[in-house]
Short mmCIF file of C-alpha atoms in Angstrom, two decimals:
data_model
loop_
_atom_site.label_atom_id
_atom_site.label_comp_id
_atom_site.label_asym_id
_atom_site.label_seq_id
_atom_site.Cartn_x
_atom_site.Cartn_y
_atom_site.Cartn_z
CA UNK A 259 20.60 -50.20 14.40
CA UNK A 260 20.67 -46.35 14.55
CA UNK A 261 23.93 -46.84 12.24
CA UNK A 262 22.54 -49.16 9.38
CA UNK A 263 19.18 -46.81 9.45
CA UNK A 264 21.56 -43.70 8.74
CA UNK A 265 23.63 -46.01 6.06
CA UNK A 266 20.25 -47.13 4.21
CA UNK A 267 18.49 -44.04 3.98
CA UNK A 268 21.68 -42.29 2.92
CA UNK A 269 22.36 -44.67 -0.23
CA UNK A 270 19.35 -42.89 -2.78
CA UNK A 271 19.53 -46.38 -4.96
CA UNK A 272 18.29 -48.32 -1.76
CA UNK A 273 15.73 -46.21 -0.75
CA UNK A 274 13.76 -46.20 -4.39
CA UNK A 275 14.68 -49.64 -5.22
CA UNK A 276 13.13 -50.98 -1.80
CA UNK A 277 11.29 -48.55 -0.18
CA UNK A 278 9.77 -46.36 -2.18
CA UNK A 279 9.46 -49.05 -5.28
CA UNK A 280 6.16 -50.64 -4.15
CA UNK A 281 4.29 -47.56 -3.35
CA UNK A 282 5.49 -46.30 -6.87
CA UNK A 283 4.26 -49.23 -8.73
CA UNK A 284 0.88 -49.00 -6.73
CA UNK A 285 0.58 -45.67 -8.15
CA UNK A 286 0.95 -46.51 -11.60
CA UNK A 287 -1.01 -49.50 -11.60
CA UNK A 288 -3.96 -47.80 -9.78
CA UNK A 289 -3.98 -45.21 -12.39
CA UNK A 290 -3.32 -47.22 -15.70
CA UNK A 291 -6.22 -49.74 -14.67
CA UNK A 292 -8.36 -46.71 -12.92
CA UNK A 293 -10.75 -46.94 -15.87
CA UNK A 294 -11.07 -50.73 -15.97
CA UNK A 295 -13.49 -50.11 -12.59
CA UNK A 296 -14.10 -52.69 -10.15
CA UNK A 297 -13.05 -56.27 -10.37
CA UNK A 298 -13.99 -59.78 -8.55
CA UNK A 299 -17.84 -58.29 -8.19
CA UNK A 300 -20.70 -60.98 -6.86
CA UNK A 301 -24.09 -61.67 -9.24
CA UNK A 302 -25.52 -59.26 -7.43
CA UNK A 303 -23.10 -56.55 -8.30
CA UNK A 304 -21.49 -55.75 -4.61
CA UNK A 305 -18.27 -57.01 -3.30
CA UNK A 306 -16.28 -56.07 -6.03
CA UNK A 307 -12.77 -53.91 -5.73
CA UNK A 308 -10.89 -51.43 -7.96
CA UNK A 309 -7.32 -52.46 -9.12
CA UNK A 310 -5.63 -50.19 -6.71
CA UNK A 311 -7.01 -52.17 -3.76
CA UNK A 312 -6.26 -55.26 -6.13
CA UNK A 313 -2.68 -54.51 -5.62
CA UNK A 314 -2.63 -53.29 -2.09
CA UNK A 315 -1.78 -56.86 -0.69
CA UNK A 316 0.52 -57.89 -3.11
CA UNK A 317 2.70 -54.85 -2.99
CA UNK A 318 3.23 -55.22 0.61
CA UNK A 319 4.45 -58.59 0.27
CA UNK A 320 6.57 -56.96 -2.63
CA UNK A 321 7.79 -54.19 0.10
CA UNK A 322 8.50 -57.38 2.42
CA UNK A 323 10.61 -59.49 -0.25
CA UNK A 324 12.35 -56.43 -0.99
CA UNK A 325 13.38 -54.87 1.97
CA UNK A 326 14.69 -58.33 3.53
CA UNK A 327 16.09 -60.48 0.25
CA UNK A 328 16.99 -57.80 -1.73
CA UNK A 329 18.26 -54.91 0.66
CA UNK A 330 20.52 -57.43 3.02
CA UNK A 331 21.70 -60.19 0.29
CA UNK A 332 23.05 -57.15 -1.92
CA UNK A 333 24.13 -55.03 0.92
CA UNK A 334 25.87 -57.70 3.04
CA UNK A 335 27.52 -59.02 0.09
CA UNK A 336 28.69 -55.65 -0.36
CA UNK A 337 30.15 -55.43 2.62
CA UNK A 338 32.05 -58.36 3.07
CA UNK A 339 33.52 -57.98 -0.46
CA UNK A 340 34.65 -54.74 0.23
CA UNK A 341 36.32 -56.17 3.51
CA UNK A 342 33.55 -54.39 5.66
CA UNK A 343 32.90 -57.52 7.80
CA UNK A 344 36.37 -58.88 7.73
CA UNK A 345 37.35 -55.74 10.11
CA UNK A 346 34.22 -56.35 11.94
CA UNK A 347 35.22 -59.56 12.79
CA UNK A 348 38.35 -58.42 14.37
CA UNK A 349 35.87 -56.36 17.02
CA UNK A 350 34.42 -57.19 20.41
CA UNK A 351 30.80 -56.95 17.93
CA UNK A 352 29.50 -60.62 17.41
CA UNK A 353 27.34 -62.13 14.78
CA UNK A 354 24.13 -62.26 16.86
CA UNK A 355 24.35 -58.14 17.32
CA UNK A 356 25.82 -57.86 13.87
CA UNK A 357 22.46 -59.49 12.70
CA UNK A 358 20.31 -57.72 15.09
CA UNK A 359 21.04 -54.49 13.73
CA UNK A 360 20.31 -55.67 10.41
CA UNK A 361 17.21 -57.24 11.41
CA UNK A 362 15.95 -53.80 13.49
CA UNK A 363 16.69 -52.08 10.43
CA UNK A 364 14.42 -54.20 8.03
CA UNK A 365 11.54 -54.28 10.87
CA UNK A 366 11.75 -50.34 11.22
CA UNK A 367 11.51 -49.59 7.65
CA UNK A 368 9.07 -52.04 6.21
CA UNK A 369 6.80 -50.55 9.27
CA UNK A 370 7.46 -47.33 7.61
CA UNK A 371 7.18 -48.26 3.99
CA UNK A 372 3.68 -50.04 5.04
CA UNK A 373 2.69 -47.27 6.89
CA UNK A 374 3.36 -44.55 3.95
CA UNK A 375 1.62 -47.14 1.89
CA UNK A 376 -1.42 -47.39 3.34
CA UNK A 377 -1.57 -43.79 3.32
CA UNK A 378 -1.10 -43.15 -0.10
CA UNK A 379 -3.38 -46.00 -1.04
CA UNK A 380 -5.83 -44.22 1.12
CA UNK A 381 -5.83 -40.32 0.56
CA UNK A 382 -4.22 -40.62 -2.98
CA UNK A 383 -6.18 -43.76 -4.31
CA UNK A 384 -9.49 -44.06 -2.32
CA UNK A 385 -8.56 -47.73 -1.09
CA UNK A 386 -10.60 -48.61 1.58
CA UNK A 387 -8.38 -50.31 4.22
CA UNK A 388 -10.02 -52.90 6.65
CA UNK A 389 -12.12 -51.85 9.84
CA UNK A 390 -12.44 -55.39 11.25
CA UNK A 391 -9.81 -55.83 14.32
CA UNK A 392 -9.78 -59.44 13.12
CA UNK A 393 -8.26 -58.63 10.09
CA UNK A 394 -5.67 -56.15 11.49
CA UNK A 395 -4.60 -59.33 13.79
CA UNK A 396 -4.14 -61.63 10.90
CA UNK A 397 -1.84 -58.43 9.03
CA UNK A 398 0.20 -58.00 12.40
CA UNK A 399 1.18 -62.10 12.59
CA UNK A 400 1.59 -62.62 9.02
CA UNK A 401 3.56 -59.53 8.57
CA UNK A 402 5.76 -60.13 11.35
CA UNK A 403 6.32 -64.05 9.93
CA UNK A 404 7.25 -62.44 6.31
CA UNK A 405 9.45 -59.83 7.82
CA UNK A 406 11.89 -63.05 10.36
CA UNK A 407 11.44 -65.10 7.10
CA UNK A 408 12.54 -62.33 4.25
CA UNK A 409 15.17 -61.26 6.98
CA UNK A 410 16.96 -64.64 7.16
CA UNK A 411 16.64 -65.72 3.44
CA UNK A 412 18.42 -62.87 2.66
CA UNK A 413 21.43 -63.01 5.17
CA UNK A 414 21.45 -66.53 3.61
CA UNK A 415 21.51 -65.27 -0.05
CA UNK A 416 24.05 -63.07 0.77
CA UNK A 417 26.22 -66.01 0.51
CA UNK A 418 25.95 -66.30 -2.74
CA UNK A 419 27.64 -63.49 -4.78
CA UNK A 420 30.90 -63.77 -5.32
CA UNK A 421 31.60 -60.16 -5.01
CA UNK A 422 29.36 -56.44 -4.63
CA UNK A 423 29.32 -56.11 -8.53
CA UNK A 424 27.66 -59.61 -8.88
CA UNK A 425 25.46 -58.64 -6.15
CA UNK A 426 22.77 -57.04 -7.46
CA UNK A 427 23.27 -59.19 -10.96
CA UNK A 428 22.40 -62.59 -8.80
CA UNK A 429 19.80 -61.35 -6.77
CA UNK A 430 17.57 -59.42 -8.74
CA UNK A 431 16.57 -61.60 -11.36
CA UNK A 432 15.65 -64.01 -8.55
CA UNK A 433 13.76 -61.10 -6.86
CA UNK A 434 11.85 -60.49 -10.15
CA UNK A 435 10.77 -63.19 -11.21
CA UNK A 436 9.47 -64.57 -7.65
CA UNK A 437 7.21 -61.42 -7.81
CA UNK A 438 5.82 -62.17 -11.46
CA UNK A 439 5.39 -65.50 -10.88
CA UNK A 440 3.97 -65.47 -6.83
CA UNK A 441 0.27 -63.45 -7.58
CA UNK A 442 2.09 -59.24 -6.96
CA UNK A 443 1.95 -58.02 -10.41
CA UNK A 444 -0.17 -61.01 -12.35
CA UNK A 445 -3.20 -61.76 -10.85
CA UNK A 446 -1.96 -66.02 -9.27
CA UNK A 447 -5.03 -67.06 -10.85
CA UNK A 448 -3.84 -66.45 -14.63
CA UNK A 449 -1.34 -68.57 -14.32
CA UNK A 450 -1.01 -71.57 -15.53
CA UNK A 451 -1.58 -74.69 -13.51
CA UNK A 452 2.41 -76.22 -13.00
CA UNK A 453 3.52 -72.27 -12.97
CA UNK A 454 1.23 -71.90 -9.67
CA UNK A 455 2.52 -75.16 -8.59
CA UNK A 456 6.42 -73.95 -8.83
CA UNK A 457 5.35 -70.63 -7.02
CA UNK A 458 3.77 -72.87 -4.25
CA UNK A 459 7.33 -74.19 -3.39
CA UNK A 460 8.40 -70.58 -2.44
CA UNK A 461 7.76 -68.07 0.58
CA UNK A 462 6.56 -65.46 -1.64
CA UNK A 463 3.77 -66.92 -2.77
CA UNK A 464 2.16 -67.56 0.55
CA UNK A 465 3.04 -63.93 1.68
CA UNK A 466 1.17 -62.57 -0.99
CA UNK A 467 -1.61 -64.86 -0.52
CA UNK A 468 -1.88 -64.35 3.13
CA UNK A 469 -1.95 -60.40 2.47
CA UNK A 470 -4.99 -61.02 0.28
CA UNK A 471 -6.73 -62.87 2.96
CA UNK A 472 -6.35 -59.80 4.75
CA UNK A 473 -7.17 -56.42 2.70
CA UNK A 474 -9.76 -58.41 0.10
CA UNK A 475 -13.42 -59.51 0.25
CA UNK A 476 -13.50 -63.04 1.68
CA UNK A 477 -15.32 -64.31 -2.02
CA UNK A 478 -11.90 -63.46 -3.67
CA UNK A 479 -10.90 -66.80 -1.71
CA UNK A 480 -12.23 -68.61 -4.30
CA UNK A 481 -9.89 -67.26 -7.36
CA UNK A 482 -7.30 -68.71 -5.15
CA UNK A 483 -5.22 -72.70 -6.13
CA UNK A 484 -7.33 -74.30 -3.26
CA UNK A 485 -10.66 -72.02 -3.65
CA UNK A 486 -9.73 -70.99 0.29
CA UNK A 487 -7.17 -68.49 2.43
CA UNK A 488 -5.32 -71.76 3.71
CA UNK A 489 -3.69 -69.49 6.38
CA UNK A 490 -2.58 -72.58 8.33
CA UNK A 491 -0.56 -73.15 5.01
CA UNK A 492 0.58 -70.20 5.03
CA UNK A 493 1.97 -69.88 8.50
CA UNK A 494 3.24 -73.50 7.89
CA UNK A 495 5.17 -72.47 4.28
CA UNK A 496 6.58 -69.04 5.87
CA UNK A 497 7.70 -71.10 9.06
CA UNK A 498 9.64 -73.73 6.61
CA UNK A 499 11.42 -71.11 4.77
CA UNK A 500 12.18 -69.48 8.29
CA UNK A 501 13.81 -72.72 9.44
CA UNK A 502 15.53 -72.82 6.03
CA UNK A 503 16.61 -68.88 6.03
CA UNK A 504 18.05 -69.51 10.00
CA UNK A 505 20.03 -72.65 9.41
CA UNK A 506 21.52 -72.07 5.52
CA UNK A 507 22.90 -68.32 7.44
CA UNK A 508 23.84 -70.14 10.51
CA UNK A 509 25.87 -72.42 7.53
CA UNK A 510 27.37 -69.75 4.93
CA UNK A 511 27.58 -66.58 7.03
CA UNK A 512 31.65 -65.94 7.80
CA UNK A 513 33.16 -62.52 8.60
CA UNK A 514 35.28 -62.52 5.27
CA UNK A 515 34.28 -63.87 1.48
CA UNK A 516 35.93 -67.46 0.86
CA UNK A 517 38.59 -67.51 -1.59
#
């Protein structure tokens, strides 16, 4: 794990285009919409939020989507087009540590992206983070869920490009879009009707949604599809696309790119 940390924080495209990406964009959008004030207020004028807490929860599930689909579908394509695995494969090393080391490296750095995050959010922005221990429970399972599930689905979409320059052209359209469409950068509640209906069928969505259970005011529930959290749904989409992300890498993954 110590290895792929070095290799990930060495690469400067890596580190802006998945770690330091969502805490950029939460800057920007916190101060372009600074003068729009609070949103999502009650009658009586309390409850409401500015946009910088707005976009707290979906910018972690950004961080999430982008650390694990992004980082390991483009980098492990990378490597086993440029033969990386292939003489990997002829070691003692075996898939299962292979994968661990990948997976250490995604949990280590999305706990350091959320961490820097929150801080920024915090002493930069004025975001007021949760106090309730309640809340901080439902972060820790959800996050860890998203983090297994973006972890798999992108060893499984790693599969996909057929070499490291059609990489980063395969994935991150696919990255992109899921964000616009999934409630991180559109508020899920402009969107039409069948578009929140498509975005239902994938993991994003859900991630985002349970990250907005967490960091804003329960009323905001109600701008929601169902007019509730739905955490059970949530655990029970996020678990799906788990089983999907484990067996489709179990499937595709091979030491060397099929010819």
């Amino acid at each position: 794990m110590n290895f792929e940390l070095r290799g990930y924080f060495r690469s400067p495209d890596t580190v802006f285009f998945t770690f330091l990406f969502p805490i950029l964009l939460l800057a920007i959008f916190g101060v372009a919409f600074g003068s729009v004030g609070e949103i999502g207020a009650l009658p009586d004028g309390t409850g409401g939020v500015t946009m910088a807490e707005y976009y707290v929860p979906g910018m972690v599930a950004a961080g999430l989507l982008l650390g694990g689909v992004q980082n390991l579908a483009v980098d492990i394509a990378r490597e086993k087009s440029e033969g990386w695995l292939r003489r990997l494969g002829g070691t003692p090393l075996s898939p299962v540590s292979y994968f661990i080391g990948k997976a250490g490296m995604v949990l280590v750095t999305s706990i350091a992206q959320v961490a820097l995050l929150f801080a920024f959010a915090a002493l930069a922005l004025g975001v007021d983070l949760p106090t309730d221990p309640d809340l901080w429970l439902r972060f820790a399972w959800i996050f860890v869920l998203g983090i297994i599930t973006m972890t798999l689905l992108g060893i499984a979409l790693s599969a996909v490009p057929r070499s490291s320059r059609s990489a980063t052209a395969v994935v991150l359209p696919i990255v992109l879009l899921l964000q616009f469409v999934s409630g991180v950068y559109l508020q899920f509640s402009m969107l039409p009707e069948w578009l929140q209906n498509v975005a239902g069928i994938f993991p994003l969505k859900w991630l985002a949604q349970g990250m907005r259970a967490v960091f804003l005011p329960e009323h905001f529930a109600a701008a929601e599809q169902s007019g509730a959290w739905d955490l059970g749904l949530v655990a029970l989409n996020l678990g799906i696309w788990l089983v999907v992300g484990l067996v489709a890498s179990l499937v595709t993954f091979r030491w060397q790119r099929r010819s």
